[in-house]
Amino acid sequence: MRGMEWNGREIRILDQTRLPRREVWLTLSTTAQIARAITGMRIRGAPALGIIGAYGVAQAALRSKAKTTLGVFRDAEKAGAVLAFTRPTAVNLAWAINRTLDAGRAVVESADRDAIVKTLAEEANFIAEEDARACDAIARVGQEFVVPGARVLTHCNTGLLCTGGSGTALGVIRLAHESGKDIKVLATETRPLLQGARLTAWELGTLGVPHALIPDSAGPALLSRGEVDVVIVGADRIAANGDVANKIGTYSLALAAREAGVPFVVAAPVSTIDLAVPSGDLIPVEERSPDEVLSVLGTRVAPVGTGAVNPAFDVTPARFVTAIVTERGVVRPPFAESLRALVQPSS
Ligand code: MRU
């Protein structure tokens, strides 16, 4: 099961706004269509944003009408510039676009038109394949945090829909279930867009993982009542000091986990770590439309005239994070040192 496909010409995505009621596949043929799909949350989640950004760059080169190799590459760069800013918090998006363009830049002087397109497409495919392998490794590495019979609380959606593989936090959960650990998952609804209720519950149900949905506001109470053994979440960007940007509501879970003495674990690929950003206060946090808060699934619930504030992410300070699980291993405090050693092992 996959949430995105690229056949070398067109990108197809499973429209996440329609799930779980309908499984609708969309074909994206232009940069504008990709950009609209991203801003409209039809595809979402940090690793998946990176993969579609890379595919978008390759597709722009493929569709370019420019006569020269340099012209084709310039069109790819223009697509990258548009897509990189569609969602600002998930660093994977700009990272994957830059990596794909860097691969093209390295050959643009010597390549012909077909070769530059091939180079960009290959790099995009590498990024997707690497992410799939990273998910498998994260799932294995994360097992040390899931004891048999564990009650695992997770937030938002971090599974196959938003990665190139089985997921990050949800990949850890899935492998724990498949290993017979007899776990139970508490999945938050994840207001305002209900990624937990619509997507995580759908993925867990499809996989046969025992789970219960909880209102976001119940997470801290269940932690305080001793009904959670571990919190495992994903990340959109991890700063050099270990501060973690993730879906709004993550911070309150981290606070409550600390108060309850429950491990708070972040599962993310190395591509989500941004050493260029020293601390979480410098991570750009996306503000989305007030309409998402004022409505539920498109139906207005607040009285006319009500305003709303809609930060899509929050930043959990590193001091509340027990460990970060990556495909290269587990990182623990002090994160400034351990993250640098993980990302740049030779420096
Ligand atoms: O706004 P979203 O749905 O894109 O937010 C997604 C998250 O916050 C996920 O936890 C994160 O991207 C990790 S996905 C493996």
Coordinates of C-alpha atoms and ligand atoms in Angstrom, one line a residue:
M1 CA 0.0 0.0 0.0
R2 CA 1.4 3.4 -1.0
G3 CA 0.1 7.0 -0.8
M4 CA 2.1 8.3 -3.8
E5 CA 3.3 7.0 -7.2
W6 CA 5.6 8.4 -9.9
N7 CA 5.7 6.6 -13.2
G8 CA 8.5 8.7 -14.7
R9 CA 6.0 11.2 -16.2
E10 CA 3.1 11.8 -13.9
I11 CA 2.7 11.9 -10.1
R12 CA -0.3 10.2 -8.6
I13 CA -1.3 10.7 -5.0
L14 CA -4.0 9.3 -2.8
D15 CA -6.0 12.4 -1.8
Q16 CA -5.7 12.5 1.9
T17 CA -8.5 15.0 2.3
R18 CA -11.0 12.4 1.1
L19 CA -9.8 9.6 3.4
P20 CA -11.1 7.5 5.0
R21 CA -14.5 7.8 3.3
R22 CA -13.2 7.6 -0.3
E23 CA -9.9 6.4 -1.8
V24 CA -9.5 8.9 -4.6
W25 CA -6.3 9.0 -6.7
L26 CA -5.3 12.3 -8.3
T27 CA -2.9 12.8 -11.2
L28 CA -0.6 15.8 -10.9
S29 CA 0.9 16.9 -14.1
T30 CA 2.0 20.5 -13.5
T31 CA 3.9 22.4 -10.8
A32 CA 0.8 24.4 -10.0
Q33 CA -1.2 21.2 -9.5
I34 CA 1.5 19.9 -7.1
A35 CA 1.6 23.1 -5.2
R36 CA -2.2 23.2 -4.8
A37 CA -2.2 19.6 -3.6
I38 CA 0.4 20.4 -1.0
T39 CA -1.2 23.6 0.4
G40 CA -4.6 21.9 0.3
M41 CA -3.2 19.0 2.4
R42 CA -4.0 16.4 -0.2
I43 CA -0.5 15.2 0.4
R44 CA 1.2 15.9 3.7
G45 CA 3.7 14.8 6.3
A46 CA 7.3 15.8 6.2
P47 CA 9.0 12.9 4.3
A48 CA 6.2 12.7 1.7
L49 CA 6.5 16.4 1.1
G50 CA 10.2 15.9 0.4
I51 CA 9.5 13.1 -2.0
I52 CA 6.8 15.0 -3.9
G53 CA 9.0 18.1 -4.0
A54 CA 11.8 16.1 -5.6
Y55 CA 9.4 14.5 -8.1
G56 CA 8.0 17.9 -8.9
V57 CA 11.4 19.2 -9.8
A58 CA 12.1 16.2 -12.1
Q59 CA 8.6 16.5 -13.7
A60 CA 9.2 20.2 -14.4
A61 CA 12.4 19.3 -16.3
L62 CA 10.6 16.6 -18.2
R63 CA 7.8 18.9 -19.3
S64 CA 10.1 21.9 -20.0
K65 CA 9.8 23.4 -23.5
A66 CA 13.2 25.0 -23.2
K67 CA 15.6 24.3 -26.2
T68 CA 18.8 24.1 -24.2
T69 CA 19.9 21.9 -21.3
L70 CA 20.5 25.0 -19.2
G71 CA 17.0 26.2 -20.0
V72 CA 15.5 22.8 -18.9
F73 CA 17.5 23.0 -15.7
R74 CA 16.3 26.6 -15.1
D75 CA 12.7 25.4 -15.4
A76 CA 13.4 22.7 -12.8
E77 CA 14.9 25.4 -10.5
K78 CA 11.7 27.6 -11.0
A79 CA 9.5 24.6 -10.0
G80 CA 11.7 24.0 -6.9
A81 CA 11.4 27.6 -5.9
V82 CA 7.6 27.5 -6.1
L83 CA 7.3 24.2 -4.3
A84 CA 9.8 24.8 -1.5
F85 CA 7.6 27.5 0.0
T86 CA 4.3 25.7 -0.2
R87 CA 4.7 24.5 3.4
P88 CA 7.5 26.2 5.5
T89 CA 7.9 24.0 8.6
A90 CA 8.8 20.5 7.2
V91 CA 12.4 20.9 6.3
N92 CA 12.3 17.7 4.2
L93 CA 10.5 19.6 1.5
A94 CA 13.3 22.2 0.8
W95 CA 16.0 19.6 1.6
A96 CA 14.8 17.1 -1.1
I97 CA 14.2 19.9 -3.7
N98 CA 17.8 21.2 -3.1
R99 CA 19.3 17.7 -3.2
T100 CA 17.6 17.0 -6.5
L101 CA 18.6 20.3 -8.0
D102 CA 22.2 19.8 -6.7
A103 CA 22.4 16.5 -8.6
G104 CA 21.3 18.3 -11.7
R105 CA 23.6 21.2 -11.2
A106 CA 26.6 18.8 -11.0
V107 CA 26.0 17.6 -14.5
V108 CA 24.3 20.5 -16.3
E109 CA 27.4 21.7 -18.1
S110 CA 28.1 18.3 -19.6
A111 CA 24.6 16.8 -20.0
D112 CA 22.2 16.9 -22.9
R113 CA 18.5 17.5 -22.4
D114 CA 17.6 13.8 -21.8
A115 CA 20.5 13.4 -19.4
I116 CA 19.6 16.2 -17.1
V117 CA 16.0 15.0 -16.9
K118 CA 17.3 11.5 -16.2
T119 CA 19.6 12.8 -13.5
L120 CA 16.8 14.7 -11.7
A121 CA 14.4 11.8 -12.0
E122 CA 17.0 9.3 -10.6
E123 CA 17.8 11.5 -7.7
A124 CA 14.1 11.9 -6.9
N125 CA 13.7 8.1 -7.0
F126 CA 16.7 7.7 -4.7
I127 CA 15.2 10.0 -2.2
A128 CA 12.0 8.0 -2.2
E129 CA 13.8 4.7 -1.9
E130 CA 16.1 6.0 0.9
D131 CA 13.1 7.2 2.8
A132 CA 11.5 3.7 2.5
R133 CA 14.7 2.1 3.9
A134 CA 14.9 4.8 6.6
C135 CA 11.4 3.9 7.7
D136 CA 12.3 0.2 8.0
A137 CA 15.4 1.1 10.1
I138 CA 13.5 3.6 12.3
A139 CA 10.9 0.9 13.0
R140 CA 13.7 -1.6 14.1
V141 CA 15.7 0.9 16.1
G142 CA 12.5 2.2 17.9
Q143 CA 11.6 -1.2 19.3
E144 CA 13.6 -0.6 22.4
F145 CA 11.0 1.9 23.5
V146 CA 8.0 -0.4 23.1
V147 CA 7.7 -3.1 25.7
P148 CA 5.3 -6.0 25.3
G149 CA 1.8 -4.9 26.2
A150 CA 2.7 -1.2 25.9
R151 CA 0.0 1.4 25.6
V152 CA 1.4 3.8 23.0
L153 CA 0.1 7.3 22.5
T154 CA 0.7 8.9 19.2
H155 CA -0.3 12.2 17.5
C156 CA -1.2 13.2 14.0
N157 CA -0.4 10.8 11.2
T158 CA 3.1 9.4 10.6
G159 CA 2.5 6.3 8.6
L160 CA 2.7 5.1 5.0
L161 CA 0.6 8.0 3.7
C162 CA 3.2 10.6 4.6
T163 CA 6.5 8.7 4.0
G164 CA 8.1 6.6 1.3
G165 CA 7.7 3.5 3.4
S166 CA 5.9 2.2 6.5
G167 CA 6.2 5.5 8.5
T168 CA 8.2 6.9 11.3
A169 CA 6.4 6.8 14.6
L170 CA 3.7 4.6 13.0
G171 CA 6.4 2.4 11.5
V172 CA 7.7 1.7 15.1
I173 CA 4.1 1.0 16.2
R174 CA 3.4 -1.3 13.2
L175 CA 6.6 -3.4 13.7
A176 CA 5.8 -3.7 17.4
H177 CA 2.4 -5.0 16.6
E178 CA 3.7 -7.4 13.9
S179 CA 6.3 -8.7 16.3
G180 CA 3.5 -9.9 18.6
K181 CA 4.1 -7.3 21.3
D182 CA 0.3 -7.1 22.0
I183 CA 0.4 -3.3 22.1
K184 CA -2.6 -0.9 22.2
V185 CA -2.4 2.5 20.5
L186 CA -4.1 5.7 21.7
A187 CA -4.4 8.0 18.6
T188 CA -5.2 11.6 19.0
E189 CA -7.9 13.1 16.7
T190 CA -5.5 15.9 15.7
R191 CA -7.7 18.9 15.3
P192 CA -8.3 20.9 13.3
L193 CA -7.8 18.7 10.3
L194 CA -8.2 15.3 12.0
Q195 CA -5.2 13.5 10.6
G196 CA -5.4 11.2 13.6
A197 CA -9.1 10.4 13.3
R198 CA -9.2 10.1 9.6
L199 CA -5.7 8.8 8.6
T200 CA -4.0 7.2 11.6
A201 CA -7.2 5.3 12.6
W202 CA -7.5 4.2 8.9
E203 CA -3.9 3.0 8.7
L204 CA -4.1 1.2 12.1
G205 CA -7.4 -0.4 11.2
T206 CA -6.1 -1.6 7.9
L207 CA -3.1 -3.1 9.7
G208 CA -5.2 -4.7 12.4
V209 CA -3.4 -2.8 15.2
P210 CA -5.7 -2.5 18.3
H211 CA -6.3 1.2 18.8
A212 CA -8.7 3.8 20.3
L213 CA -9.2 7.4 19.3
I214 CA -8.9 10.1 21.9
P215 CA -9.7 13.8 21.8
D216 CA -6.5 15.8 21.7
S217 CA -7.3 17.3 25.0
A218 CA -7.5 13.8 26.7
G219 CA -3.9 13.0 26.0
P220 CA -2.4 14.8 29.1
A221 CA -5.2 13.4 31.3
L222 CA -4.6 9.8 30.2
L223 CA -0.9 10.3 30.8
S224 CA -1.5 11.7 34.3
R225 CA -3.8 8.7 35.1
G226 CA -1.0 6.2 34.3
E227 CA -2.8 4.9 31.1
V228 CA 0.1 5.5 28.7
D229 CA 3.5 3.8 28.7
V230 CA 5.2 5.7 26.0
V231 CA 4.5 8.7 23.7
I232 CA 5.9 8.3 20.2
V233 CA 5.5 11.1 17.6
G234 CA 7.0 12.2 14.3
A235 CA 8.7 15.5 13.5
D236 CA 8.6 18.2 10.8
R237 CA 11.9 19.7 11.7
I238 CA 14.5 19.1 14.5
A239 CA 16.7 22.0 15.3
A240 CA 20.5 21.5 16.1
N241 CA 19.8 21.7 19.8
G242 CA 17.1 19.0 19.7
D243 CA 14.0 21.2 19.8
V244 CA 11.3 19.5 17.8
A245 CA 8.7 21.1 15.6
N246 CA 5.7 18.8 15.1
K247 CA 1.9 18.9 14.7
I248 CA 0.2 21.4 17.0
G249 CA -0.6 19.6 20.3
T250 CA 2.7 17.7 20.5
Y251 CA 4.1 20.1 23.1
S252 CA 1.2 19.6 25.6
L253 CA 1.8 15.8 25.3
A254 CA 5.5 16.3 26.0
L255 CA 4.8 18.4 29.1
A256 CA 2.3 15.9 30.4
A257 CA 4.7 13.0 29.6
R258 CA 7.5 14.6 31.6
E259 CA 5.1 15.3 34.6
A260 CA 4.0 11.6 34.5
G261 CA 7.5 10.2 34.1
V262 CA 6.6 8.7 30.7
P263 CA 9.2 8.5 27.9
F264 CA 8.5 11.0 25.1
V265 CA 10.1 9.6 21.9
V266 CA 10.5 11.3 18.5
A267 CA 10.9 9.1 15.4
A268 CA 12.2 10.8 12.3
P269 CA 14.6 10.3 9.4
V270 CA 18.0 12.2 9.4
S271 CA 16.5 14.4 6.6
T272 CA 14.3 16.0 9.2
I273 CA 17.2 17.2 11.3
D274 CA 18.2 20.8 10.4
L275 CA 21.6 21.6 11.9
A276 CA 21.4 25.0 10.1
V277 CA 18.7 26.1 12.6
P278 CA 20.3 26.4 16.0
S279 CA 17.1 26.2 18.1
G280 CA 13.4 25.8 17.8
D281 CA 12.4 29.4 18.1
L282 CA 14.0 29.9 14.7
I283 CA 11.9 27.2 13.0
P284 CA 9.2 28.8 10.8
V285 CA 5.8 27.7 12.1
E286 CA 3.1 27.6 9.4
E287 CA -0.1 29.6 10.2
R288 CA -3.0 28.1 8.4
S289 CA -6.4 29.5 7.6
P290 CA -8.8 30.3 10.5
D291 CA -11.5 28.5 8.5
E292 CA -9.9 25.2 9.5
V293 CA -10.6 25.9 13.2
L294 CA -14.0 27.5 12.7
S295 CA -15.2 24.4 10.8
V296 CA -15.1 20.6 11.2
L297 CA -14.8 18.7 7.9
G298 CA -16.1 21.7 6.0
T299 CA -19.1 22.4 8.2
R300 CA -19.0 25.7 10.0
V301 CA -19.4 25.2 13.8
A302 CA -18.4 28.6 15.2
P303 CA -20.8 31.6 15.1
V304 CA -20.4 34.0 12.3
G305 CA -18.0 36.8 13.3
T306 CA -15.8 34.5 15.4
G307 CA -12.1 34.7 14.7
A308 CA -9.5 31.9 15.1
V309 CA -5.8 31.4 15.4
N310 CA -4.4 28.3 13.6
P311 CA -0.7 27.5 14.1
A312 CA -0.2 24.2 12.3
F313 CA 2.8 23.2 14.5
D314 CA 4.4 23.7 17.9
V315 CA 7.9 23.4 19.1
T316 CA 8.7 21.0 21.9
P317 CA 11.9 22.1 23.8
A318 CA 14.7 19.4 23.7
R319 CA 14.6 19.1 27.5
F320 CA 11.2 17.3 27.2
V321 CA 12.5 14.8 24.6
T322 CA 13.7 11.4 26.0
A323 CA 15.2 10.2 22.7
I324 CA 15.1 10.8 18.9
V325 CA 14.9 7.6 16.9
T326 CA 16.5 7.8 13.4
E327 CA 17.6 5.3 10.8
R328 CA 21.2 5.7 12.0
G329 CA 20.3 4.9 15.6
V330 CA 18.9 6.5 18.8
V331 CA 20.0 10.0 19.8
R332 CA 19.8 11.1 23.4
P333 CA 20.6 14.3 25.3
P334 CA 22.6 16.3 25.2
F335 CA 21.2 16.7 21.7
A336 CA 23.5 19.4 20.5
E337 CA 26.4 17.0 20.6
S338 CA 24.6 13.8 19.7
L339 CA 22.7 15.2 16.7
R340 CA 25.9 16.7 15.3
A341 CA 27.7 13.4 15.7
L342 CA 24.9 11.6 14.0
V343 CA 24.5 14.0 11.0
Q344 CA 28.1 14.8 10.5
P345 CA 30.0 11.8 11.9
S346 CA 33.4 12.9 10.6
S347 CA 33.4 16.5 11.8
Ligands
MRU1 O1 0.3 19.3 8.8 P1 0.8 17.9 8.6 O2 -0.3 16.9 8.6 O3 1.6 17.8 7.3 O4 1.7 17.5 9.8 C1 2.3 16.3 9.9 C2 3.1 16.0 11.1 O5 3.1 16.8 12.0 C3 3.8 14.7 11.2 O6 3.9 14.4 12.6 C4 5.2 14.9 10.7 O7 5.2 15.5 9.4 C5 5.9 13.6 10.6 S1 5.3 12.6 9.2 C6 6.2 11.1 9.3

